[in-house]
Amino acid sequence: MAIPNPNTSMNIDQDPPRYGNDIQKNFDDDGHEKRTGTMWTASAHIITAVIGSGVLSLAWAVAQLGWVAGPAVLMAFAAITYFTATILADCYRAPAGQRNHTYMEVVQSYLGGKSVQLCGLAQYSNLIGVTIGYTITASISMVAVNRSNCFHSHGHQDSCSRSDYPYMITFGIIQLVLSQIPNFHELSWLSIVAAVMSFAYSTIGLGLSLAKVAEGGDPKPRTTLTGTVVGVDVTSADKVWKTFQALGNIAFAYTFSNILIEIQDTLRQSPPENKVMKKASLIGIIVTTVFYVLCGMLGYAAFGNDAPGNFLTGFGFYEPYWLIDFANVCIAVHLIGAYQVFAQPLFAFIEEKCSKKWPDSSFVTVDHPVRFLGYVYPLNMFRLVWRSAYVVVTAILAMIFPFFNDILGLIGAISFYPLTVYFPVEIYIARSKIKKFSSTWVWLKVLSYACLVVSLIAAAGSLRGLAKSLKHYKPFSSEG
């Protein structure tokens, strides 16, 4: 027997069904099933989203910036991200009190007009980019495991070349299954597993970096206050462009504003969602910033100005090979969950749009109960086809453009300004009715324009790096 899909066929702002007190207790004030999220599940979602593949490039980013600018930039991005996260958390409820279920609905409530379309373009382009980036990163980690085992078995005289493509395909197959999880509210268990994995590989990376620093060696890694040295490590032009790209990589590492409202929409109604979300954001950003500073600083100390783009693959595939293998497996498992955290808002957006356009289509709006191991799964044919097609397309794009640092930097640069700075600042000005040219208005605008400049130069640096990589790259024929 087919049943209507509650996630697509019901108006999200209508009153809950009137079936009696017992059943009504299972619904929130907007007709959705009772939300069960807490500060801890929200923190897990944030940590899963933030401590992603971005942490792996921080040693390289700090190597471009040096001991002074490196940690300063990390702390600055953390402060800006937390400030704007608190603004967004207060906007979950619209002025009239109804819920805003997505970032776009927040922009609609407070800014309206063309801002909504611009927000949607920025948000969903970013989500697509992140899922492509995570496919690339997961495959790099699995290739590293394979090469490590190869070196251990055959010695380091063997080239142990491996292609990324089989691992991208494997990652895609796993996502084909997980993408059928109906909605964001059912992802808590996956986020918790992914958060544990992120702590595991970050801690291993820190330990290996610390061990490498402690053992010394000759020659010692060269580090400087200003990072890579012109004329020694890089040309003057490369120094500028790589510094720009490093800013994009750090911006990418703090990406989570684009899904903050969707995470907040998983929280139970009491205590107030905005207070819980602010606490979860503070916990998430403090934890990730500590890890970021440690990974960036210790990674730079361990490798110096020659720090690799992915610091876990920079330990040379030497002993203890099993520990590095475990860390790379943790990365892959973490990114399996993180992919879903970023993909689910996009899935929900498309499905809601289609259900409104074709409300009478059974293909789009009807769930078919399927029993499996005692669990009743609501199989929706549109969800099956659309989400599967999305996973396949992102996997193919990752295979065409497998450039780790360039892709991460570009995604970070493009998304950081509009989603993390511009819209939250404009919303705060509109919501608080701040007078034009007042001191608060001026400082907010200075912050906004400064971040715009950072995003533009970071995007330029990443585009240049991508262009250089493409010059010598042949799709579907290279080996890692």
CSV table of C-alpha atoms in Angstrom, one decimal:
chain,number,residue,atom,x,y,z
A,1,MET,CA,0.0,0.0,0.0
A,2,ALA,CA,1.4,3.4,-1.0
A,3,ILE,CA,1.3,6.2,1.5
A,4,PRO,CA,1.9,10.0,1.1
A,5,ASN,CA,5.5,11.1,1.8
A,6,PRO,CA,5.2,13.4,4.9
A,7,ASN,CA,8.4,15.2,4.0
A,8,THR,CA,7.0,16.3,0.7
A,9,SER,CA,3.3,16.4,0.6
A,10,MET,CA,2.5,18.4,3.8
A,11,ASN,CA,2.8,22.1,4.0
A,12,ILE,CA,5.6,22.7,6.5
A,13,ASP,CA,3.9,25.6,8.2
A,14,GLN,CA,0.4,24.1,8.6
A,15,ASP,CA,-0.9,23.1,11.9
A,16,PRO,CA,-0.2,19.5,13.1
A,17,PRO,CA,-2.8,16.9,12.2
A,18,ARG,CA,-5.7,16.8,14.7
A,19,TYR,CA,-5.9,13.1,15.6
A,20,GLY,CA,-6.1,13.5,19.3
A,21,ASN,CA,-3.8,14.4,22.1
A,22,ASP,CA,-1.7,11.2,22.0
A,23,ILE,CA,-0.9,11.5,18.3
A,24,GLN,CA,-0.5,15.3,18.3
A,25,LYS,CA,2.3,14.9,20.9
A,26,ASN,CA,4.3,13.4,18.1
A,27,PHE,CA,4.3,16.6,16.1
A,28,ASP,CA,5.9,20.0,16.6
A,29,ASP,CA,4.2,23.4,16.1
A,30,ASP,CA,4.9,23.3,12.3
A,31,GLY,CA,3.4,19.9,11.6
A,32,HIS,CA,6.8,18.1,11.4
A,33,GLU,CA,7.4,15.0,13.4
A,34,LYS,CA,8.7,15.8,16.9
A,35,ARG,CA,12.3,16.9,16.7
A,36,THR,CA,14.7,15.1,19.1
A,37,GLY,CA,18.0,16.9,18.5
A,38,THR,CA,20.1,18.2,21.4
A,39,MET,CA,23.1,20.4,21.9
A,40,TRP,CA,25.3,17.3,21.6
A,41,THR,CA,23.8,16.0,18.4
A,42,ALA,CA,24.1,19.5,16.9
A,43,SER,CA,27.7,19.7,18.1
A,44,ALA,CA,28.4,16.4,16.4
A,45,HIS,CA,26.8,17.7,13.1
A,46,ILE,CA,29.0,20.8,13.3
A,47,ILE,CA,32.2,18.9,14.1
A,48,THR,CA,31.4,16.5,11.3
A,49,ALA,CA,30.9,19.4,8.9
A,50,VAL,CA,33.8,21.5,10.0
A,51,ILE,CA,36.6,19.0,10.8
A,52,GLY,CA,36.6,17.6,7.3
A,53,SER,CA,39.2,17.3,4.6
A,54,GLY,CA,40.1,20.9,5.3
A,55,VAL,CA,42.2,20.0,8.3
A,56,LEU,CA,44.5,18.0,6.1
A,57,SER,CA,45.6,21.0,4.2
A,58,LEU,CA,46.3,23.3,7.1
A,59,ALA,CA,50.0,22.4,7.5
A,60,TRP,CA,50.5,23.4,3.9
A,61,ALA,CA,48.4,26.6,4.4
A,62,VAL,CA,50.5,27.6,7.4
A,63,ALA,CA,53.7,26.8,5.5
A,64,GLN,CA,52.6,29.5,3.0
A,65,LEU,CA,51.8,32.0,5.7
A,66,GLY,CA,54.4,31.3,8.4
A,67,TRP,CA,54.5,31.2,12.2
A,68,VAL,CA,52.9,34.7,12.6
A,69,ALA,CA,50.2,35.0,10.0
A,70,GLY,CA,49.3,31.3,10.0
A,71,PRO,CA,47.8,31.0,13.5
A,72,ALA,CA,46.5,34.6,13.3
A,73,VAL,CA,44.5,33.8,10.2
A,74,LEU,CA,43.1,30.6,11.8
A,75,MET,CA,41.9,32.5,14.9
A,76,ALA,CA,40.4,35.3,12.8
A,77,PHE,CA,38.4,32.9,10.7
A,78,ALA,CA,37.2,31.1,13.9
A,79,ALA,CA,36.1,34.4,15.4
A,80,ILE,CA,34.2,35.6,12.3
A,81,THR,CA,32.6,32.2,11.9
A,82,TYR,CA,31.3,32.1,15.5
A,83,PHE,CA,30.0,35.7,15.3
A,84,THR,CA,28.0,35.0,12.2
A,85,ALA,CA,26.8,31.7,13.5
A,86,THR,CA,25.2,33.4,16.5
A,87,ILE,CA,23.5,35.8,14.1
A,88,LEU,CA,22.0,33.0,12.1
A,89,ALA,CA,21.0,31.0,15.2
A,90,ASP,CA,18.8,34.0,16.3
A,91,CYS,CA,17.1,34.0,12.9
A,92,TYR,CA,15.8,30.5,12.9
A,93,ARG,CA,12.5,31.9,14.1
A,94,ALA,CA,11.1,34.5,11.7
A,95,PRO,CA,9.8,37.8,13.2
A,96,ALA,CA,6.3,36.3,13.5
A,97,GLY,CA,7.6,33.3,15.3
A,98,GLN,CA,7.3,30.6,12.6
A,99,ARG,CA,10.3,28.4,11.9
A,100,ASN,CA,12.8,29.0,9.0
A,101,HIS,CA,13.7,25.5,8.0
A,102,THR,CA,16.5,26.5,5.6
A,103,TYR,CA,19.1,29.2,5.1
A,104,MET,CA,17.1,30.5,2.1
A,105,GLU,CA,14.0,30.8,4.3
A,106,VAL,CA,16.0,33.0,6.7
A,107,VAL,CA,17.1,35.2,3.9
A,108,GLN,CA,13.5,35.4,2.7
A,109,SER,CA,12.2,36.4,6.1
A,110,TYR,CA,14.7,39.2,6.7
A,111,LEU,CA,15.9,40.4,3.3
A,112,GLY,CA,13.6,39.0,0.6
A,113,GLY,CA,13.9,40.0,-3.1
A,114,LYS,CA,16.8,38.9,-5.2
A,115,SER,CA,18.8,38.1,-2.1
A,116,VAL,CA,16.9,34.8,-1.8
A,117,GLN,CA,18.0,33.6,-5.3
A,118,LEU,CA,21.6,34.7,-4.7
A,119,CYS,CA,21.6,32.9,-1.4
A,120,GLY,CA,20.3,29.7,-3.0
A,121,LEU,CA,22.9,29.9,-5.8
A,122,ALA,CA,25.7,30.3,-3.3
A,123,GLN,CA,24.5,27.7,-0.8
A,124,TYR,CA,23.7,24.9,-3.2
A,125,SER,CA,26.7,25.5,-5.4
A,126,ASN,CA,28.8,25.2,-2.3
A,127,LEU,CA,27.1,22.0,-1.2
A,128,ILE,CA,27.7,20.5,-4.6
A,129,GLY,CA,31.4,21.6,-4.5
A,130,VAL,CA,31.9,20.1,-1.0
A,131,THR,CA,30.5,16.7,-1.9
A,132,ILE,CA,32.8,16.6,-5.0
A,133,GLY,CA,35.7,17.7,-2.7
A,134,TYR,CA,34.9,15.0,-0.2
A,135,THR,CA,34.8,12.3,-2.9
A,136,ILE,CA,38.3,13.4,-4.0
A,137,THR,CA,39.7,13.4,-0.4
A,138,ALA,CA,38.3,10.0,0.5
A,139,SER,CA,39.8,8.4,-2.5
A,140,ILE,CA,43.2,10.0,-1.8
A,141,SER,CA,43.1,8.5,1.7
A,142,MET,CA,42.2,5.1,0.4
A,143,VAL,CA,45.0,5.2,-2.2
A,144,ALA,CA,47.4,6.2,0.6
A,145,VAL,CA,46.3,3.0,2.5
A,146,ASN,CA,46.9,0.9,-0.6
A,147,ARG,CA,50.3,2.4,-1.3
A,148,SER,CA,51.4,2.2,2.3
A,149,ASN,CA,50.7,-1.6,2.3
A,150,CYS,CA,52.4,-1.9,-1.0
A,151,PHE,CA,55.6,-0.2,0.3
A,152,HIS,CA,55.5,-2.4,3.4
A,153,SER,CA,55.3,-5.6,1.3
A,154,HIS,CA,57.6,-4.7,-1.6
A,155,GLY,CA,59.9,-2.1,-0.3
A,156,HIS,CA,60.3,1.5,-1.2
A,157,GLN,CA,62.0,0.8,-4.4
A,158,ASP,CA,58.6,-0.1,-5.8
A,159,SER,CA,56.7,2.8,-7.3
A,160,CYS,CA,53.4,1.5,-6.0
A,161,SER,CA,51.4,3.7,-8.3
A,162,ARG,CA,47.7,3.5,-7.8
A,163,SER,CA,44.7,5.1,-9.6
A,164,ASP,CA,42.2,7.1,-7.6
A,165,TYR,CA,39.3,6.1,-9.8
A,166,PRO,CA,38.4,2.7,-8.3
A,167,TYR,CA,38.2,4.3,-4.8
A,168,MET,CA,36.0,7.2,-6.1
A,169,ILE,CA,33.7,4.6,-7.6
A,170,THR,CA,33.6,2.7,-4.3
A,171,PHE,CA,32.9,5.9,-2.3
A,172,GLY,CA,30.1,6.6,-4.8
A,173,ILE,CA,28.5,3.2,-4.3
A,174,ILE,CA,28.5,3.7,-0.6
A,175,GLN,CA,26.8,7.1,-1.0
A,176,LEU,CA,24.2,5.5,-3.3
A,177,VAL,CA,23.0,3.5,-0.4
A,178,LEU,CA,23.4,6.2,2.3
A,179,SER,CA,21.7,8.9,0.1
A,180,GLN,CA,18.4,7.0,0.6
A,181,ILE,CA,18.3,8.0,4.2
A,182,PRO,CA,15.0,10.0,4.1
A,183,ASN,CA,16.1,13.3,5.8
A,184,PHE,CA,18.5,15.2,7.9
A,185,HIS,CA,16.8,14.2,11.1
A,186,GLU,CA,17.9,10.6,10.7
A,187,LEU,CA,21.6,11.4,10.4
A,188,SER,CA,22.5,11.8,14.1
A,189,TRP,CA,24.1,8.4,14.4
A,190,LEU,CA,26.1,8.9,11.2
A,191,SER,CA,27.3,12.3,12.4
A,192,ILE,CA,28.4,10.9,15.7
A,193,VAL,CA,30.4,8.1,14.0
A,194,ALA,CA,31.9,10.7,11.7
A,195,ALA,CA,32.8,13.0,14.5
A,196,VAL,CA,34.6,10.2,16.4
A,197,MET,CA,36.5,9.4,13.2
A,198,SER,CA,37.5,13.1,12.8
A,199,PHE,CA,38.9,13.1,16.3
A,200,ALA,CA,40.8,9.9,15.7
A,201,TYR,CA,42.6,10.9,12.5
A,202,SER,CA,43.3,14.4,13.7
A,203,THR,CA,44.8,13.0,16.9
A,204,ILE,CA,46.9,10.5,15.0
A,205,GLY,CA,48.1,13.3,12.7
A,206,LEU,CA,49.1,15.4,15.7
A,207,GLY,CA,50.9,12.5,17.3
A,208,LEU,CA,52.9,11.7,14.2
A,209,SER,CA,53.8,15.3,13.7
A,210,LEU,CA,54.9,15.6,17.3
A,211,ALA,CA,57.0,12.4,17.0
A,212,LYS,CA,58.6,13.7,13.8
A,213,VAL,CA,59.4,17.0,15.5
A,214,ALA,CA,60.8,15.2,18.6
A,215,GLU,CA,63.1,12.9,16.7
A,216,GLY,CA,64.7,15.8,15.0
A,217,GLY,CA,66.8,14.5,12.1
A,218,ASP,CA,69.3,16.1,9.8
A,219,PRO,CA,68.6,18.3,8.1
A,220,LYS,CA,65.8,19.8,10.2
A,221,PRO,CA,62.7,21.1,8.5
A,222,ARG,CA,63.0,24.8,7.6
A,223,THR,CA,60.4,27.1,9.1
A,224,THR,CA,60.2,30.9,9.1
A,225,LEU,CA,58.1,33.6,10.6
A,226,THR,CA,56.7,34.4,7.1
A,227,GLY,CA,56.5,30.9,5.6
A,228,THR,CA,57.9,29.8,2.3
A,229,VAL,CA,60.9,31.9,1.2
A,230,VAL,CA,61.1,33.7,-2.1
A,231,GLY,CA,64.0,32.5,-4.2
A,232,VAL,CA,64.5,29.4,-2.1
A,233,ASP,CA,61.2,27.6,-1.9
A,234,VAL,CA,59.1,29.5,-4.4
A,235,THR,CA,59.3,32.3,-6.9
A,236,SER,CA,57.9,35.7,-5.9
A,237,ALA,CA,54.8,35.2,-8.0
A,238,ASP,CA,54.2,31.7,-6.5
A,239,LYS,CA,54.6,33.1,-3.0
A,240,VAL,CA,51.7,35.6,-3.7
A,241,TRP,CA,49.4,33.1,-5.4
A,242,LYS,CA,50.0,30.3,-2.9
A,243,THR,CA,49.4,32.7,0.0
A,244,PHE,CA,46.0,33.6,-1.6
A,245,GLN,CA,45.2,29.9,-2.1
A,246,ALA,CA,46.1,29.2,1.6
A,247,LEU,CA,43.5,31.7,2.7
A,248,GLY,CA,40.9,29.8,0.6
A,249,ASN,CA,42.0,26.5,2.2
A,250,ILE,CA,41.5,27.9,5.7
A,251,ALA,CA,38.2,29.4,4.7
A,252,PHE,CA,37.1,26.0,3.5
A,253,ALA,CA,38.2,24.4,6.8
A,254,TYR,CA,35.6,26.5,8.7
A,255,THR,CA,32.7,25.9,6.3
A,256,PHE,CA,29.4,25.1,8.1
A,257,SER,CA,27.3,28.3,7.9
A,258,ASN,CA,25.7,26.9,4.8
A,259,ILE,CA,24.0,24.1,6.8
A,260,LEU,CA,23.7,25.8,10.2
A,261,ILE,CA,19.9,26.4,9.9
A,262,GLU,CA,19.3,22.9,8.7
A,263,ILE,CA,21.2,21.6,11.7
A,264,GLN,CA,19.3,23.9,14.0
A,265,ASP,CA,16.1,22.5,12.5
A,266,THR,CA,16.8,19.1,14.0
A,267,LEU,CA,16.7,20.5,17.6
A,268,ARG,CA,13.8,19.8,20.0
A,269,GLN,CA,11.6,22.8,20.8
A,270,SER,CA,12.7,23.2,24.4
A,271,PRO,CA,15.0,24.8,25.5
A,272,PRO,CA,14.8,27.5,22.8
A,273,GLU,CA,16.6,26.4,19.6
A,274,ASN,CA,18.7,29.6,19.3
A,275,LYS,CA,20.2,29.2,22.7
A,276,VAL,CA,21.1,25.6,22.2
A,277,MET,CA,22.5,26.3,18.7
A,278,LYS,CA,24.7,29.0,20.0
A,279,LYS,CA,26.2,26.7,22.7
A,280,ALA,CA,26.6,23.9,20.0
A,281,SER,CA,28.3,26.4,17.7
A,282,LEU,CA,30.7,27.5,20.5
A,283,ILE,CA,31.6,24.0,21.4
A,284,GLY,CA,32.0,23.0,17.7
A,285,ILE,CA,34.2,26.0,16.8
A,286,ILE,CA,36.4,25.8,20.0
A,287,VAL,CA,37.0,22.1,19.5
A,288,THR,CA,37.8,22.5,15.8
A,289,THR,CA,40.0,25.6,16.3
A,290,VAL,CA,42.1,23.8,18.9
A,291,PHE,CA,42.6,20.9,16.5
A,292,TYR,CA,43.2,23.2,13.5
A,293,VAL,CA,45.9,25.3,15.3
A,294,LEU,CA,47.6,22.1,16.6
A,295,CYS,CA,47.4,20.4,13.2
A,296,GLY,CA,48.6,23.4,11.3
A,297,MET,CA,51.4,24.4,13.7
A,298,LEU,CA,52.7,20.9,14.5
A,299,GLY,CA,52.3,19.9,10.8
A,300,TYR,CA,54.4,22.9,9.8
A,301,ALA,CA,57.0,22.2,12.5
A,302,ALA,CA,57.2,18.6,11.2
A,303,PHE,CA,57.5,19.3,7.5
A,304,GLY,CA,58.6,22.9,7.4
A,305,ASN,CA,58.3,24.9,4.2
A,306,ASP,CA,58.0,21.6,2.3
A,307,ALA,CA,54.7,20.7,4.0
A,308,PRO,CA,52.5,18.5,1.7
A,309,GLY,CA,49.0,19.4,0.6
A,310,ASN,CA,47.6,16.5,2.7
A,311,PHE,CA,49.8,16.2,5.8
A,312,LEU,CA,48.7,12.6,6.6
A,313,THR,CA,50.2,11.5,3.2
A,314,GLY,CA,53.4,13.4,4.0
A,315,PHE,CA,54.8,10.9,6.4
A,316,GLY,CA,56.4,9.1,3.5
A,317,PHE,CA,54.3,5.9,3.8
A,318,TYR,CA,56.9,4.6,6.3
A,319,GLU,CA,56.5,3.0,9.7
A,320,PRO,CA,54.3,2.7,11.7
A,321,TYR,CA,52.4,2.0,8.4
A,322,TRP,CA,49.4,0.5,10.2
A,323,LEU,CA,48.8,3.7,12.2
A,324,ILE,CA,48.9,5.8,9.1
A,325,ASP,CA,46.6,3.3,7.4
A,326,PHE,CA,44.2,3.5,10.3
A,327,ALA,CA,44.2,7.3,10.2
A,328,ASN,CA,43.4,7.3,6.5
A,329,VAL,CA,40.6,4.8,7.0
A,330,CYS,CA,39.2,7.1,9.6
A,331,ILE,CA,39.3,10.0,7.1
A,332,ALA,CA,37.4,7.9,4.6
A,333,VAL,CA,34.7,6.8,7.1
A,334,HIS,CA,34.4,10.4,8.4
A,335,LEU,CA,33.9,11.8,4.8
A,336,ILE,CA,31.2,9.1,4.2
A,337,GLY,CA,29.2,10.7,6.9
A,338,ALA,CA,30.2,14.3,6.1
A,339,TYR,CA,29.1,13.9,2.5
A,340,GLN,CA,25.6,13.1,3.7
A,341,VAL,CA,25.5,16.1,6.1
A,342,PHE,CA,26.2,18.4,3.2
A,343,ALA,CA,24.1,16.6,0.6
A,344,GLN,CA,20.9,16.2,2.6
A,345,PRO,CA,19.9,19.9,2.5
A,346,LEU,CA,20.3,19.9,-1.3
A,347,PHE,CA,18.3,16.7,-1.5
A,348,ALA,CA,15.5,18.2,0.6
A,349,PHE,CA,15.4,21.4,-1.4
A,350,ILE,CA,15.0,19.7,-4.8
A,351,GLU,CA,12.4,17.2,-3.5
A,352,GLU,CA,10.3,20.0,-1.9
A,353,LYS,CA,10.4,22.0,-5.1
A,354,CYS,CA,9.3,19.0,-7.2
A,355,SER,CA,6.6,18.0,-4.7
A,356,LYS,CA,5.1,21.5,-5.0
A,357,LYS,CA,5.3,21.5,-8.7
A,358,TRP,CA,3.8,18.0,-9.2
A,359,PRO,CA,1.7,17.4,-6.0
A,360,ASP,CA,-0.5,14.8,-7.7
A,361,SER,CA,2.4,12.7,-9.1
A,362,SER,CA,2.7,9.4,-7.3
A,363,PHE,CA,6.2,9.1,-8.6
A,364,VAL,CA,7.2,12.2,-6.7
A,365,THR,CA,5.1,12.3,-3.6
A,366,VAL,CA,4.2,8.7,-2.7
A,367,ASP,CA,6.2,6.4,-0.4
A,368,HIS,CA,6.0,2.7,-0.7
A,369,PRO,CA,6.6,0.8,2.6
A,370,VAL,CA,9.4,-1.8,2.2
A,371,ARG,CA,10.1,-4.1,5.1
A,372,PHE,CA,13.7,-5.1,5.6
A,373,LEU,CA,15.1,-6.8,8.7
A,374,GLY,CA,12.1,-5.6,10.8
A,375,TYR,CA,12.4,-2.0,9.6
A,376,VAL,CA,9.8,-0.4,7.4
A,377,TYR,CA,11.6,1.8,4.9
A,378,PRO,CA,9.6,4.5,3.0
A,379,LEU,CA,10.8,3.9,-0.6
A,380,ASN,CA,10.1,6.9,-2.8
A,381,MET,CA,10.8,6.4,-6.5
A,382,PHE,CA,11.7,10.1,-7.2
A,383,ARG,CA,14.1,10.1,-4.3
A,384,LEU,CA,15.7,6.9,-5.5
A,385,VAL,CA,16.3,8.2,-9.0
A,386,TRP,CA,17.3,11.8,-8.2
A,387,ARG,CA,19.6,11.1,-5.4
A,388,SER,CA,21.3,8.2,-7.2
A,389,ALA,CA,21.8,10.5,-10.3
A,390,TYR,CA,23.3,13.2,-8.1
A,391,VAL,CA,25.8,10.8,-6.5
A,392,VAL,CA,26.9,9.5,-9.9
A,393,VAL,CA,27.4,13.0,-11.3
A,394,THR,CA,29.5,14.2,-8.3
A,395,ALA,CA,31.7,11.0,-8.6
A,396,ILE,CA,32.3,11.7,-12.3
A,397,LEU,CA,33.1,15.3,-11.7
A,398,ALA,CA,35.6,14.3,-8.9
A,399,MET,CA,37.2,11.9,-11.4
A,400,ILE,CA,37.6,14.7,-14.0
A,401,PHE,CA,39.0,17.3,-11.5
A,402,PRO,CA,40.9,15.4,-8.8
A,403,PHE,CA,43.0,18.3,-7.5
A,404,PHE,CA,42.9,18.4,-3.7
A,405,ASN,CA,44.2,21.8,-2.6
A,406,ASP,CA,43.0,23.7,-5.6
A,407,ILE,CA,39.4,22.4,-5.3
A,408,LEU,CA,39.3,23.0,-1.5
A,409,GLY,CA,40.6,26.5,-1.8
A,410,LEU,CA,38.2,27.4,-4.6
A,411,ILE,CA,35.2,26.0,-2.7
A,412,GLY,CA,36.2,27.9,0.5
A,413,ALA,CA,36.8,31.1,-1.3
A,414,ILE,CA,33.5,31.1,-3.2
A,415,SER,CA,31.3,30.1,-0.2
A,416,PHE,CA,33.0,32.0,2.6
A,417,TYR,CA,32.0,35.5,1.8
A,418,PRO,CA,28.3,35.2,0.8
A,419,LEU,CA,27.3,32.5,3.2
A,420,THR,CA,29.5,33.1,6.3
A,421,VAL,CA,29.8,36.9,6.2
A,422,TYR,CA,27.6,38.8,3.7
A,423,PHE,CA,24.1,37.4,4.3
A,424,PRO,CA,24.5,37.1,8.2
A,425,VAL,CA,25.8,40.7,8.4
A,426,GLU,CA,23.0,42.1,6.2
A,427,ILE,CA,20.4,40.0,8.1
A,428,TYR,CA,21.8,41.4,11.4
A,429,ILE,CA,21.5,45.0,10.1
A,430,ALA,CA,18.0,44.5,8.9
A,431,ARG,CA,16.8,42.5,12.0
A,432,SER,CA,18.4,45.0,14.5
A,433,LYS,CA,17.3,48.0,12.4
A,434,ILE,CA,20.8,49.5,12.6
A,435,LYS,CA,21.0,53.0,11.2
A,436,LYS,CA,23.0,53.7,8.1
A,437,PHE,CA,26.4,55.2,8.7
A,438,SER,CA,26.2,54.6,12.5
A,439,SER,CA,29.4,53.3,14.1
A,440,THR,CA,28.0,49.7,14.3
A,441,TRP,CA,26.9,49.9,10.7
A,442,VAL,CA,30.3,51.1,9.5
A,443,TRP,CA,32.2,48.4,11.4
A,444,LEU,CA,29.9,45.7,10.1
A,445,LYS,CA,30.4,47.0,6.5
A,446,VAL,CA,34.2,47.1,7.0
A,447,LEU,CA,34.1,43.5,8.2
A,448,SER,CA,32.0,42.5,5.2
A,449,TYR,CA,34.1,44.3,2.6
A,450,ALA,CA,37.4,43.0,4.1
A,451,CYS,CA,36.1,39.5,3.9
A,452,LEU,CA,35.0,40.1,0.3
A,453,VAL,CA,38.6,41.0,-0.6
A,454,VAL,CA,39.9,37.9,1.1
A,455,SER,CA,37.5,35.7,-0.8
A,456,LEU,CA,38.3,37.3,-4.1
A,457,ILE,CA,42.1,36.9,-3.7
A,458,ALA,CA,41.7,33.4,-2.4
A,459,ALA,CA,39.5,32.5,-5.4
A,460,ALA,CA,42.1,34.0,-7.7
A,461,GLY,CA,44.9,31.9,-6.1
A,462,SER,CA,42.9,28.7,-6.3
A,463,LEU,CA,41.9,29.3,-9.9
A,464,ARG,CA,45.6,29.9,-10.9
A,465,GLY,CA,46.6,26.6,-9.1
A,466,LEU,CA,43.7,24.8,-10.8
A,467,ALA,CA,44.8,26.2,-14.2
A,468,LYS,CA,48.4,25.0,-13.7
A,469,SER,CA,47.2,21.6,-12.7
A,470,LEU,CA,45.0,21.2,-15.7
A,471,LYS,CA,47.8,22.0,-18.1
A,472,HIS,CA,49.4,18.6,-17.6
A,473,TYR,CA,46.4,16.6,-16.6
A,474,LYS,CA,44.7,14.0,-18.8
A,475,PRO,CA,41.3,12.9,-17.3
A,476,PHE,CA,40.7,9.2,-16.6
A,477,SER,CA,44.3,8.3,-17.4
A,478,SER,CA,46.5,9.5,-14.5
A,479,GLU,CA,47.7,7.4,-11.6
A,480,GLY,CA,48.3,8.5,-8.0
